[in-house]
PDB file of C-alpha atoms in Angstrom:
ATOM      1  CA  MET A   1      28.883 135.706 153.218  1.00  0.00           C
ATOM      2  CA  ASN A   2      27.209 138.808 154.888  1.00  0.00           C
ATOM      3  CA  GLN A   3      27.981 141.805 152.864  1.00  0.00           C
ATOM      4  CA  ASP A   4      28.782 143.463 156.026  1.00  0.00           C
ATOM      5  CA  ILE A   5      30.999 141.477 157.180  1.00  0.00           C
ATOM      6  CA  GLU A   6      33.064 141.649 154.130  1.00  0.00           C
ATOM      7  CA  LYS A   7      32.887 145.521 153.755  1.00  0.00           C
ATOM      8  CA  ASN A   8      34.513 144.698 157.418  1.00  0.00           C
ATOM      9  CA  ARG A   9      37.236 143.215 156.486  1.00  0.00           C
ATOM     10  CA  ASP A  10      38.121 145.752 153.821  1.00  0.00           C
ATOM     11  CA  VAL A  11      38.102 148.242 155.689  1.00  0.00           C
ATOM     12  CA  ALA A  12      40.740 146.343 158.101  1.00  0.00           C
ATOM     13  CA  LEU A  13      42.945 145.604 155.161  1.00  0.00           C
ATOM     14  CA  ARG A  14      43.485 148.924 153.937  1.00  0.00           C
ATOM     15  CA  LEU A  15      43.918 149.995 157.162  1.00  0.00           C
ATOM     16  CA  VAL A  16      47.268 147.745 157.926  1.00  0.00           C
ATOM     17  CA  LYS A  17      47.991 148.587 153.535  1.00  0.00           C
ATOM     18  CA  ALA A  18      47.911 152.700 155.037  1.00  0.00           C
ATOM     19  CA  VAL A  19      49.654 151.788 158.061  1.00  0.00           C
ATOM     20  CA  GLY A  20      52.359 149.952 156.004  1.00  0.00           C
ATOM     21  CA  SER A  21      52.681 152.229 153.656  1.00  0.00           C
ATOM     22  CA  GLY A  22      52.639 155.595 155.462  1.00  0.00           C
ATOM     23  CA  ASP A  23      49.568 156.700 153.846  1.00  0.00           C
ATOM     24  CA  MET A  24      48.152 159.183 156.442  1.00  0.00           C
ATOM     25  CA  ALA A  25      44.829 160.418 154.832  1.00  0.00           C
ATOM     26  CA  THR A  26      44.481 157.073 154.576  1.00  0.00           C
ATOM     27  CA  VAL A  27      45.112 156.142 158.503  1.00  0.00           C
ATOM     28  CA  LYS A  28      42.881 159.126 159.743  1.00  0.00           C
ATOM     29  CA  LYS A  29      40.145 157.993 157.509  1.00  0.00           C
ATOM     30  CA  LEU A  30      39.674 154.433 158.780  1.00  0.00           C
ATOM     31  CA  ILE A  31      40.174 155.144 162.384  1.00  0.00           C
ATOM     32  CA  HIS A  32      37.448 155.971 164.547  1.00  0.00           C
ATOM     33  CA  PRO A  33      37.603 159.389 166.826  1.00  0.00           C
ATOM     34  CA  ASP A  34      37.016 157.002 170.023  1.00  0.00           C
ATOM     35  CA  LEU A  35      39.690 154.658 168.794  1.00  0.00           C
ATOM     36  CA  ASP A  36      41.321 152.629 171.538  1.00  0.00           C
ATOM     37  CA  TRP A  37      44.141 150.396 169.825  1.00  0.00           C
ATOM     38  CA  TRP A  38      46.224 148.447 172.480  1.00  0.00           C
ATOM     39  CA  LEU A  39      49.799 146.972 172.379  1.00  0.00           C
ATOM     40  CA  ASN A  40      50.691 144.208 174.315  1.00  0.00           C
ATOM     41  CA  GLY A  41      54.686 146.053 175.924  1.00  0.00           C
ATOM     42  CA  MET A  42      52.972 149.498 175.088  1.00  0.00           C
ATOM     43  CA  GLY A  43      49.070 149.285 176.431  1.00  0.00           C
ATOM     44  CA  HIS A  44      46.578 151.135 175.483  1.00  0.00           C
ATOM     45  CA  LEU A  45      46.765 154.502 172.937  1.00  0.00           C
ATOM     46  CA  ASP A  46      43.637 156.845 171.829  1.00  0.00           C
ATOM     47  CA  HIS A  47      43.115 158.371 168.619  1.00  0.00           C
ATOM     48  CA  ASP A  48      46.046 161.122 168.256  1.00  0.00           C
ATOM     49  CA  ALA A  49      48.480 158.639 170.266  1.00  0.00           C
ATOM     50  CA  PHE A  50      48.321 155.790 168.228  1.00  0.00           C
ATOM     51  CA  LEU A  51      48.688 158.269 165.075  1.00  0.00           C
ATOM     52  CA  ALA A  52      51.578 159.977 167.328  1.00  0.00           C
ATOM     53  CA  SER A  53      53.561 156.119 168.008  1.00  0.00           C
ATOM     54  CA  LEU A  54      53.663 155.830 163.678  1.00  0.00           C
ATOM     55  CA  HIS A  55      56.471 157.783 162.922  1.00  0.00           C
ATOM     56  CA  MET A  56      58.484 154.409 164.438  1.00  0.00           C
ATOM     57  CA  LEU A  57      57.232 152.754 161.446  1.00  0.00           C
ATOM     58  CA  HIS A  58      56.628 155.680 158.951  1.00  0.00           C
ATOM     59  CA  SER A  59      60.547 157.193 159.441  1.00  0.00           C
ATOM     60  CA  ALA A  60      61.451 153.630 157.235  1.00  0.00           C
ATOM     61  CA  LYS A  61      62.823 154.573 153.672  1.00  0.00           C
ATOM     62  CA  THR A  62      61.388 151.292 152.534  1.00  0.00           C
ATOM     63  CA  GLY A  63      59.224 148.743 153.831  1.00  0.00           C
ATOM     64  CA  GLY A  64      55.235 147.524 154.384  1.00  0.00           C
ATOM     65  CA  PHE A  65      52.669 144.572 155.854  1.00  0.00           C
ATOM     66  CA  THR A  66      51.835 141.391 153.747  1.00  0.00           C
ATOM     67  CA  VAL A  67      48.929 139.912 154.969  1.00  0.00           C
ATOM     68  CA  ILE A  68      49.302 136.551 155.711  1.00  0.00           C
ATOM     69  CA  THR A  69      45.551 135.616 156.789  1.00  0.00           C
ATOM     70  CA  SER A  70      42.487 137.785 157.939  1.00  0.00           C
ATOM     71  CA  THR A  71      39.159 136.023 158.991  1.00  0.00           C
ATOM     72  CA  ALA A  72      35.996 138.301 159.573  1.00  0.00           C
ATOM     73  CA  ASP A  73      32.319 137.565 162.113  1.00  0.00           C
ATOM     74  CA  ALA A  74      29.859 140.503 162.837  1.00  0.00           C
ATOM     75  CA  ASP A  75      31.756 143.246 163.266  1.00  0.00           C
ATOM     76  CA  ARG A  76      35.163 141.420 163.929  1.00  0.00           C
ATOM     77  CA  VAL A  77      38.165 141.162 161.696  1.00  0.00           C
ATOM     78  CA  ALA A  78      41.090 139.225 162.693  1.00  0.00           C
ATOM     79  CA  VAL A  79      44.700 139.589 160.736  1.00  0.00           C
ATOM     80  CA  GLU A  80      47.835 138.241 160.964  1.00  0.00           C
ATOM     81  CA  MET A  81      50.904 139.502 159.281  1.00  0.00           C
ATOM     82  CA  VAL A  82      54.702 140.134 159.094  1.00  0.00           C
ATOM     83  CA  GLY A  83      55.858 143.851 158.640  1.00  0.00           C
ATOM     84  CA  HIS A  84      59.207 144.732 156.697  1.00  0.00           C
ATOM     85  CA  PHE A  85      60.715 147.966 157.056  1.00  0.00           C
ATOM     86  CA  GLU A  86      64.490 148.881 155.982  1.00  0.00           C
ATOM     87  CA  TYR A  87      66.223 152.232 157.521  1.00  0.00           C
ATOM     88  CA  GLU A  88      68.499 154.727 155.704  1.00  0.00           C
ATOM     89  CA  ASP A  89      71.141 153.461 158.705  1.00  0.00           C
ATOM     90  CA  GLY A  90      70.821 150.226 157.872  1.00  0.00           C
ATOM     91  CA  ARG A  91      68.633 148.845 160.666  1.00  0.00           C
ATOM     92  CA  ILE A  92      65.516 146.084 159.474  1.00  0.00           C
ATOM     93  CA  TYR A  93      62.669 145.743 161.467  1.00  0.00           C
ATOM     94  CA  ASP A  94      61.112 143.037 160.928  1.00  0.00           C
ATOM     95  CA  ASN A  95      58.280 141.384 162.879  1.00  0.00           C
ATOM     96  CA  ASN A  96      54.883 139.195 163.346  1.00  0.00           C
ATOM     97  CA  TYR A  97      51.896 140.946 164.032  1.00  0.00           C
ATOM     98  CA  CYS A  98      48.618 139.342 164.914  1.00  0.00           C
ATOM     99  CA  GLU A  99      45.454 142.402 165.159  1.00  0.00           C
ATOM    100  CA  LEU A 100      41.988 141.684 166.420  1.00  0.00           C
ATOM    101  CA  MET A 101      39.757 144.688 165.577  1.00  0.00           C
ATOM    102  CA  THR A 102      36.355 145.704 166.292  1.00  0.00           C
ATOM    103  CA  LEU A 103      34.627 148.029 163.586  1.00  0.00           C
ATOM    104  CA  LYS A 104      32.129 150.436 164.578  1.00  0.00           C
ATOM    105  CA  ASP A 105      29.884 152.931 162.333  1.00  0.00           C
ATOM    106  CA  GLY A 106      32.247 151.071 159.314  1.00  0.00           C
ATOM    107  CA  LEU A 107      35.481 152.779 161.103  1.00  0.00           C
ATOM    108  CA  VAL A 108      38.117 150.749 163.247  1.00  0.00           C
ATOM    109  CA  TYR A 109      37.062 151.338 166.536  1.00  0.00           C
ATOM    110  CA  LYS A 110      39.009 148.895 169.290  1.00  0.00           C
ATOM    111  CA  VAL A 111      42.340 147.051 168.139  1.00  0.00           C
ATOM    112  CA  HIS A 112      44.330 143.932 170.038  1.00  0.00           C
ATOM    113  CA  ALA A 113      47.025 144.135 168.414  1.00  0.00           C
ATOM    114  CA  PHE A 114      50.419 141.471 168.986  1.00  0.00           C
ATOM    115  CA  PHE A 115      53.889 141.724 167.795  1.00  0.00           C
ATOM    116  CA  ASP A 116      57.017 140.451 169.094  1.00  0.00           C
ATOM    117  CA  THR A 117      58.596 143.063 171.505  1.00  0.00           C
ATOM    118  CA  GLY A 118      62.409 141.580 171.277  1.00  0.00           C
ATOM    119  CA  ALA A 119      62.338 141.832 167.807  1.00  0.00           C
ATOM    120  CA  ALA A 120      61.188 145.598 168.502  1.00  0.00           C
ATOM    121  CA  GLU A 121      63.310 146.012 171.260  1.00  0.00           C
ATOM    122  CA  LYS A 122      66.180 144.991 168.642  1.00  0.00           C
ATOM    123  CA  ALA A 123      65.631 147.799 165.830  1.00  0.00           C
ATOM    124  CA  PHE A 124      64.245 150.635 167.945  1.00  0.00           C
ATOM    125  CA  GLY A 125      66.968 149.872 171.408  1.00  0.00           C
ATOM    126  CA  ALA A 126      63.163 149.380 173.484  1.00  0.00           C
ATOM    127  CA  THR A 127      59.464 148.466 173.108  1.00  0.00           C
ATOM    128  CA  PRO A 128      58.571 152.073 170.470  1.00  0.00           C
ATOM    129  CA  SER A 129      56.538 154.011 172.267  1.00  0.00           C
TER     130      SER A 129
END
């Protein structure tokens, strides 16, 4: 397989791990300054709005993502994963995700992220923002 394709997959998987574990320093290193992160139910988030949106996951006492599959082709990487997060107040947030990422200059540049908005509403009261 093409070495650049595998580098792209590595960047995407490192980003998933960093987002799930609350490693904001790594998240910031792996996303492009012109990031466009689209989430079903929420719409488009730019670089700063995306970073701000991560508070809902990072406020969990434990949690993270488990990657089920990943597929890479050229500058695109698709990642299927499950998330499990537990909060101090007893809430549990379980969800399934599919993120379609495009890389530019070795960084995640565009993302179409699909998740179960019903599971998010159950955990947070409404689609998180």
